[in-house]
Amino acid sequence: QVKLLQSGAALVKPGASVKMSCKASGYTFTDYWVSWVKQSHGKSLEWIGEIYPNSGATNFNEKFKGKATLTVDKSTSTAYMELSRLTSEDSAIYYCTRVYNNYEDYVMDAWGQGASVTVSS
Amino acid sequence: DIQMTQTPSSMPASLGERVTISCRASQGISNYLNWYQQKPDGTIKPLIYYTSNLQSGVPSRFSGSGSGTDYSLTISSLEPEDFAMYYCQQYDSSPWTFGGGTKLELK
């Protein structure tokens, strides 16, 4: 079955960067977009951006341009997101998702378990 | 960005009850609307896509409807595992945006 396994929790200092991973299994990694979603504590969900593993093409929420960098390693079916110049506002849980995108359908049909990032000195 | 407003933000309900959660977009979204469920352990799964299509494996007690700016998710008869958070999400216009969530609680 489709699985997305994310890296563990991270505690990072303000101003630093963090890179998290999302290892996909159970499907052909290069056939589906991978989206990333942020959930700040007790709050709703924010779409950060997405990457198409086959080509490396990306789309971003303008709010996260310059903050998030999305990459993939096709050899290991792993997607990565790096967040830079971290502040307390970046403390959140981050989810990777697989996107099913076909004609009128765009649905995040599989989600990772989430990766917690805490920014603190 | 398209703003998605969910109501209510929390809803106490009983087992077996029929409940409806609403989602209003700040502009028409042409039925490009999904619903997701988040359990207390953080696990998220899709329920409904393109307004009214049931995601594979989702029980038939879940249904979605709507058009234009107004959409809804209905659970026909609440089961214990349905007490969770629910989010709507539009994909008519990037950036995709989510509603603020509705917490379904046991009365």
mmCIF file of C-alpha atoms in Angstrom:
data_model
loop_
_atom_site.group_PDB
_atom_site.id
_atom_site.type_symbol
_atom_site.label_atom_id
_atom_site.label_comp_id
_atom_site.label_asym_id
_atom_site.label_seq_id
_atom_site.Cartn_x
_atom_site.Cartn_y
_atom_site.Cartn_z
ATOM 1 C CA GLN A 1 0.000 0.000 0.000
ATOM 2 C CA VAL A 2 1.008 3.622 -0.422
ATOM 3 C CA LYS A 3 3.174 4.879 2.428
ATOM 4 C CA LEU A 4 4.978 8.110 3.106
ATOM 5 C CA LEU A 5 7.489 7.865 5.940
ATOM 6 C CA GLN A 6 8.783 11.163 7.256
ATOM 7 C CA SER A 7 11.886 11.920 9.239
ATOM 8 C CA GLY A 8 11.729 12.539 12.954
ATOM 9 C CA ALA A 9 11.269 15.596 15.097
ATOM 10 C CA ALA A 10 13.845 18.354 14.927
ATOM 11 C CA LEU A 11 14.886 21.009 17.435
ATOM 12 C CA VAL A 12 16.747 23.811 15.689
ATOM 13 C CA LYS A 13 18.092 27.201 16.619
ATOM 14 C CA PRO A 14 16.712 30.452 15.235
ATOM 15 C CA GLY A 15 18.428 31.460 12.016
ATOM 16 C CA ALA A 16 19.431 27.901 11.186
ATOM 17 C CA SER A 17 18.045 25.590 8.490
ATOM 18 C CA VAL A 18 16.409 22.195 8.683
ATOM 19 C CA LYS A 19 15.976 19.548 6.021
ATOM 20 C CA MET A 20 13.325 16.879 6.384
ATOM 21 C CA SER A 21 12.653 13.788 4.330
ATOM 22 C CA CYS A 22 9.660 11.872 3.050
ATOM 23 C CA LYS A 23 10.301 8.352 1.785
ATOM 24 C CA ALA A 24 7.626 6.984 -0.524
ATOM 25 C CA SER A 25 6.752 3.353 -1.069
ATOM 26 C CA GLY A 26 3.973 1.291 -2.603
ATOM 27 C CA TYR A 27 3.707 3.265 -5.844
ATOM 28 C CA THR A 28 5.779 4.661 -8.688
ATOM 29 C CA PHE A 29 7.365 7.728 -7.080
ATOM 30 C CA THR A 30 7.913 9.609 -10.320
ATOM 31 C CA ASP A 31 4.270 9.437 -11.396
ATOM 32 C CA TYR A 32 2.770 11.664 -8.689
ATOM 33 C CA TRP A 33 3.353 15.156 -7.385
ATOM 34 C CA VAL A 34 4.432 15.460 -3.740
ATOM 35 C CA SER A 35 2.963 18.339 -1.769
ATOM 36 C CA TRP A 36 4.029 19.740 1.591
ATOM 37 C CA VAL A 37 1.620 21.132 4.161
ATOM 38 C CA LYS A 38 2.280 23.084 7.364
ATOM 39 C CA GLN A 39 0.215 22.827 10.537
ATOM 40 C CA SER A 40 1.095 25.300 13.233
ATOM 41 C CA HIS A 41 0.218 24.260 16.769
ATOM 42 C CA GLY A 42 -3.512 23.973 17.203
ATOM 43 C CA LYS A 43 -4.145 25.632 13.880
ATOM 44 C CA SER A 44 -5.282 24.775 10.409
ATOM 45 C CA LEU A 45 -3.354 23.591 7.393
ATOM 46 C CA GLU A 46 -1.294 25.640 4.947
ATOM 47 C CA TRP A 47 -0.138 24.436 1.570
ATOM 48 C CA ILE A 48 3.551 25.152 1.100
ATOM 49 C CA GLY A 49 4.243 23.853 -2.364
ATOM 50 C CA GLU A 50 4.696 20.764 -4.488
ATOM 51 C CA ILE A 51 7.252 18.992 -6.617
ATOM 52 C CA TYR A 52 6.962 16.576 -9.520
ATOM 53 C CA PRO A 53 9.665 13.957 -8.989
ATOM 54 C CA ASN A 54 9.925 12.994 -12.629
ATOM 55 C CA SER A 55 11.066 16.443 -13.753
ATOM 56 C CA GLY A 56 11.798 18.342 -10.560
ATOM 57 C CA ALA A 57 9.198 20.955 -11.488
ATOM 58 C CA THR A 58 7.863 22.882 -8.520
ATOM 59 C CA ASN A 59 4.952 25.120 -7.614
ATOM 60 C CA PHE A 60 4.934 27.239 -4.479
ATOM 61 C CA ASN A 61 2.626 29.212 -2.298
ATOM 62 C CA GLU A 62 4.108 32.722 -2.635
ATOM 63 C CA LYS A 63 4.197 32.936 1.154
ATOM 64 C CA PHE A 64 6.824 30.172 1.283
ATOM 65 C CA LYS A 65 9.025 31.205 -1.608
ATOM 66 C CA GLY A 66 12.482 31.821 -0.233
ATOM 67 C CA LYS A 67 11.597 29.859 2.903
ATOM 68 C CA ALA A 68 11.130 26.344 1.530
ATOM 69 C CA THR A 69 13.212 24.416 -0.975
ATOM 70 C CA LEU A 70 11.842 21.195 -2.426
ATOM 71 C CA THR A 71 13.991 18.451 -3.913
ATOM 72 C CA VAL A 72 13.775 14.740 -4.638
ATOM 73 C CA ASP A 73 16.085 11.773 -4.912
ATOM 74 C CA LYS A 74 14.533 9.468 -7.470
ATOM 75 C CA SER A 75 16.976 6.670 -6.688
ATOM 76 C CA THR A 76 15.570 6.326 -3.168
ATOM 77 C CA SER A 77 12.000 7.570 -3.825
ATOM 78 C CA THR A 78 12.529 10.297 -1.273
ATOM 79 C CA ALA A 79 11.314 13.875 -1.275
ATOM 80 C CA TYR A 80 12.970 16.559 0.796
ATOM 81 C CA MET A 81 11.986 19.953 2.097
ATOM 82 C CA GLU A 82 14.519 22.381 3.495
ATOM 83 C CA LEU A 83 13.397 25.374 5.517
ATOM 84 C CA SER A 84 15.841 28.223 5.900
ATOM 85 C CA ARG A 85 16.371 31.195 8.235
ATOM 86 C CA LEU A 86 14.142 29.639 10.831
ATOM 87 C CA THR A 87 12.118 31.692 13.290
ATOM 88 C CA SER A 88 9.571 30.766 15.932
ATOM 89 C CA GLU A 89 6.887 31.152 13.244
ATOM 90 C CA ASP A 90 8.323 28.077 11.559
ATOM 91 C CA SER A 91 7.678 25.864 14.587
ATOM 92 C CA ALA A 92 5.002 23.474 13.329
ATOM 93 C CA ILE A 93 4.251 20.017 12.103
ATOM 94 C CA TYR A 94 5.021 19.490 8.437
ATOM 95 C CA TYR A 95 3.307 16.858 6.329
ATOM 96 C CA CYS A 96 4.284 15.466 2.974
ATOM 97 C CA THR A 97 1.482 14.179 0.803
ATOM 98 C CA ARG A 98 1.050 12.353 -2.455
ATOM 99 C CA VAL A 99 -1.135 14.217 -4.913
ATOM 100 C CA TYR A 100 -3.568 12.505 -7.240
ATOM 101 C CA ASN A 101 -4.033 14.963 -10.071
ATOM 102 C CA ASN A 102 -6.206 14.015 -13.018
ATOM 103 C CA TYR A 103 -8.453 16.290 -15.076
ATOM 104 C CA GLU A 104 -10.780 17.815 -12.473
ATOM 105 C CA ASP A 105 -9.324 15.927 -9.532
ATOM 106 C CA TYR A 106 -6.583 17.209 -7.300
ATOM 107 C CA VAL A 107 -6.500 15.394 -4.000
ATOM 108 C CA MET A 108 -3.794 14.747 -1.427
ATOM 109 C CA ASP A 109 -4.610 11.076 -1.240
ATOM 110 C CA ALA A 110 -1.848 9.875 1.056
ATOM 111 C CA TRP A 111 -0.183 11.693 3.949
ATOM 112 C CA GLY A 112 2.963 11.147 5.915
ATOM 113 C CA GLN A 113 2.790 10.941 9.675
ATOM 114 C CA GLY A 114 4.076 14.477 10.056
ATOM 115 C CA ALA A 115 7.425 15.863 11.184
ATOM 116 C CA SER A 116 7.629 18.256 14.102
ATOM 117 C CA VAL A 117 9.994 21.210 13.891
ATOM 118 C CA THR A 118 10.646 23.301 16.981
ATOM 119 C CA VAL A 119 12.662 26.488 16.649
ATOM 120 C CA SER A 120 14.200 27.484 19.948
ATOM 121 C CA SER A 121 17.491 28.731 21.290
ATOM 122 C CA ASP B 1 -5.852 33.917 -2.003
ATOM 123 C CA ILE B 2 -9.232 32.232 -1.659
ATOM 124 C CA GLN B 3 -10.401 32.188 1.947
ATOM 125 C CA MET B 4 -12.248 29.104 3.162
ATOM 126 C CA THR B 5 -14.555 29.530 6.151
ATOM 127 C CA GLN B 6 -15.804 26.464 7.945
ATOM 128 C CA THR B 7 -18.743 26.399 10.311
ATOM 129 C CA PRO B 8 -19.105 25.472 13.036
ATOM 130 C CA SER B 9 -15.589 25.439 14.470
ATOM 131 C CA SER B 10 -16.687 22.801 16.938
ATOM 132 C CA MET B 11 -19.713 20.580 17.102
ATOM 133 C CA PRO B 12 -20.823 18.355 19.969
ATOM 134 C CA ALA B 13 -22.772 15.379 18.653
ATOM 135 C CA SER B 14 -23.999 11.958 19.694
ATOM 136 C CA LEU B 15 -23.420 8.503 18.283
ATOM 137 C CA GLY B 16 -25.877 7.785 15.510
ATOM 138 C CA GLU B 17 -26.584 11.454 14.890
ATOM 139 C CA ARG B 18 -26.602 13.017 11.426
ATOM 140 C CA VAL B 19 -24.277 16.009 11.179
ATOM 141 C CA THR B 20 -23.410 18.537 8.518
ATOM 142 C CA ILE B 21 -20.299 20.702 8.334
ATOM 143 C CA SER B 22 -20.287 23.763 6.083
ATOM 144 C CA CYS B 23 -17.520 25.365 4.099
ATOM 145 C CA ARG B 24 -17.814 28.716 2.322
ATOM 146 C CA ALA B 25 -15.295 30.037 -0.177
ATOM 147 C CA SER B 26 -14.578 33.745 -0.606
ATOM 148 C CA GLN B 27 -15.278 33.316 -4.336
ATOM 149 C CA GLY B 28 -16.715 30.621 -6.560
ATOM 150 C CA ILE B 29 -14.517 27.514 -6.772
ATOM 151 C CA SER B 30 -16.350 25.483 -9.423
ATOM 152 C CA ASN B 31 -16.720 22.393 -7.220
ATOM 153 C CA TYR B 32 -12.943 22.080 -6.782
ATOM 154 C CA LEU B 33 -13.345 21.163 -3.151
ATOM 155 C CA ASN B 34 -11.986 18.318 -1.026
ATOM 156 C CA TRP B 35 -12.619 17.190 2.536
ATOM 157 C CA TYR B 36 -10.062 15.656 4.902
ATOM 158 C CA GLN B 37 -10.245 14.059 8.334
ATOM 159 C CA GLN B 38 -7.550 14.443 10.987
ATOM 160 C CA LYS B 39 -7.484 12.117 13.967
ATOM 161 C CA PRO B 40 -6.147 13.163 17.410
ATOM 162 C CA ASP B 41 -2.864 11.359 16.694
ATOM 163 C CA GLY B 42 -2.324 13.668 13.699
ATOM 164 C CA THR B 43 -3.155 11.142 11.003
ATOM 165 C CA ILE B 44 -4.823 12.808 8.020
ATOM 166 C CA LYS B 45 -6.787 11.129 5.268
ATOM 167 C CA PRO B 46 -8.956 12.311 2.394
ATOM 168 C CA LEU B 47 -12.694 11.686 2.543
ATOM 169 C CA ILE B 48 -14.287 13.453 -0.409
ATOM 170 C CA TYR B 49 -12.795 14.897 -3.605
ATOM 171 C CA TYR B 50 -14.283 17.183 -6.259
ATOM 172 C CA THR B 51 -17.180 18.093 -3.949
ATOM 173 C CA SER B 52 -19.024 14.796 -3.849
ATOM 174 C CA ASN B 53 -16.783 11.871 -4.807
ATOM 175 C CA LEU B 54 -16.067 9.382 -2.063
ATOM 176 C CA GLN B 55 -12.406 8.496 -1.659
ATOM 177 C CA SER B 56 -11.671 4.800 -1.953
ATOM 178 C CA GLY B 57 -12.170 2.991 1.347
ATOM 179 C CA VAL B 58 -14.227 5.750 2.965
ATOM 180 C CA PRO B 59 -17.545 4.565 4.431
ATOM 181 C CA SER B 60 -20.705 5.519 2.573
ATOM 182 C CA ARG B 61 -22.073 7.392 5.591
ATOM 183 C CA PHE B 62 -19.857 10.270 4.421
ATOM 184 C CA SER B 63 -21.152 12.457 1.613
ATOM 185 C CA GLY B 64 -20.393 15.847 0.125
ATOM 186 C CA SER B 65 -22.380 18.398 -1.812
ATOM 187 C CA GLY B 66 -22.386 21.996 -2.878
ATOM 188 C CA SER B 67 -21.690 24.418 -5.668
ATOM 189 C CA GLY B 68 -20.457 27.934 -6.259
ATOM 190 C CA THR B 69 -19.159 29.187 -2.924
ATOM 191 C CA ASP B 70 -21.044 26.887 -0.519
ATOM 192 C CA TYR B 71 -20.175 23.288 0.240
ATOM 193 C CA SER B 72 -20.973 20.764 2.928
ATOM 194 C CA LEU B 73 -19.870 17.448 4.357
ATOM 195 C CA THR B 74 -22.529 15.208 5.880
ATOM 196 C CA ILE B 75 -22.082 12.164 8.078
ATOM 197 C CA SER B 76 -25.355 10.272 8.097
ATOM 198 C CA SER B 77 -24.924 8.348 11.347
ATOM 199 C CA LEU B 78 -21.940 9.041 13.599
ATOM 200 C CA GLU B 79 -19.670 6.182 14.558
ATOM 201 C CA PRO B 80 -17.125 6.365 17.408
ATOM 202 C CA GLU B 81 -14.205 6.703 14.967
ATOM 203 C CA ASP B 82 -15.755 9.790 13.340
ATOM 204 C CA PHE B 83 -14.974 12.104 16.246
ATOM 205 C CA ALA B 84 -12.082 14.039 14.759
ATOM 206 C CA MET B 85 -11.160 17.275 12.972
ATOM 207 C CA TYR B 86 -12.460 17.955 9.479
ATOM 208 C CA TYR B 87 -11.001 20.336 6.921
ATOM 209 C CA CYS B 88 -12.191 21.519 3.546
ATOM 210 C CA GLN B 89 -9.647 22.475 0.877
ATOM 211 C CA GLN B 90 -10.078 24.308 -2.425
ATOM 212 C CA TYR B 91 -8.001 23.694 -5.516
ATOM 213 C CA ASP B 92 -9.641 26.117 -7.896
ATOM 214 C CA SER B 93 -6.901 28.701 -7.570
ATOM 215 C CA SER B 94 -3.342 28.463 -6.288
ATOM 216 C CA PRO B 95 -2.342 28.638 -3.524
ATOM 217 C CA TRP B 96 -4.582 25.790 -2.451
ATOM 218 C CA THR B 97 -6.179 26.780 0.838
ATOM 219 C CA PHE B 98 -7.851 24.982 3.708
ATOM 220 C CA GLY B 99 -10.710 25.887 5.977
ATOM 221 C CA GLY B 100 -10.051 26.534 9.644
ATOM 222 C CA GLY B 101 -11.349 23.126 10.639
ATOM 223 C CA THR B 102 -14.332 21.700 12.490
ATOM 224 C CA LYS B 103 -13.837 19.637 15.621
ATOM 225 C CA LEU B 104 -16.485 16.966 15.957
ATOM 226 C CA GLU B 105 -16.794 16.102 19.645
ATOM 227 C CA LEU B 106 -18.742 13.541 21.568
ATOM 228 C CA LYS B 107 -21.663 15.131 23.380
#
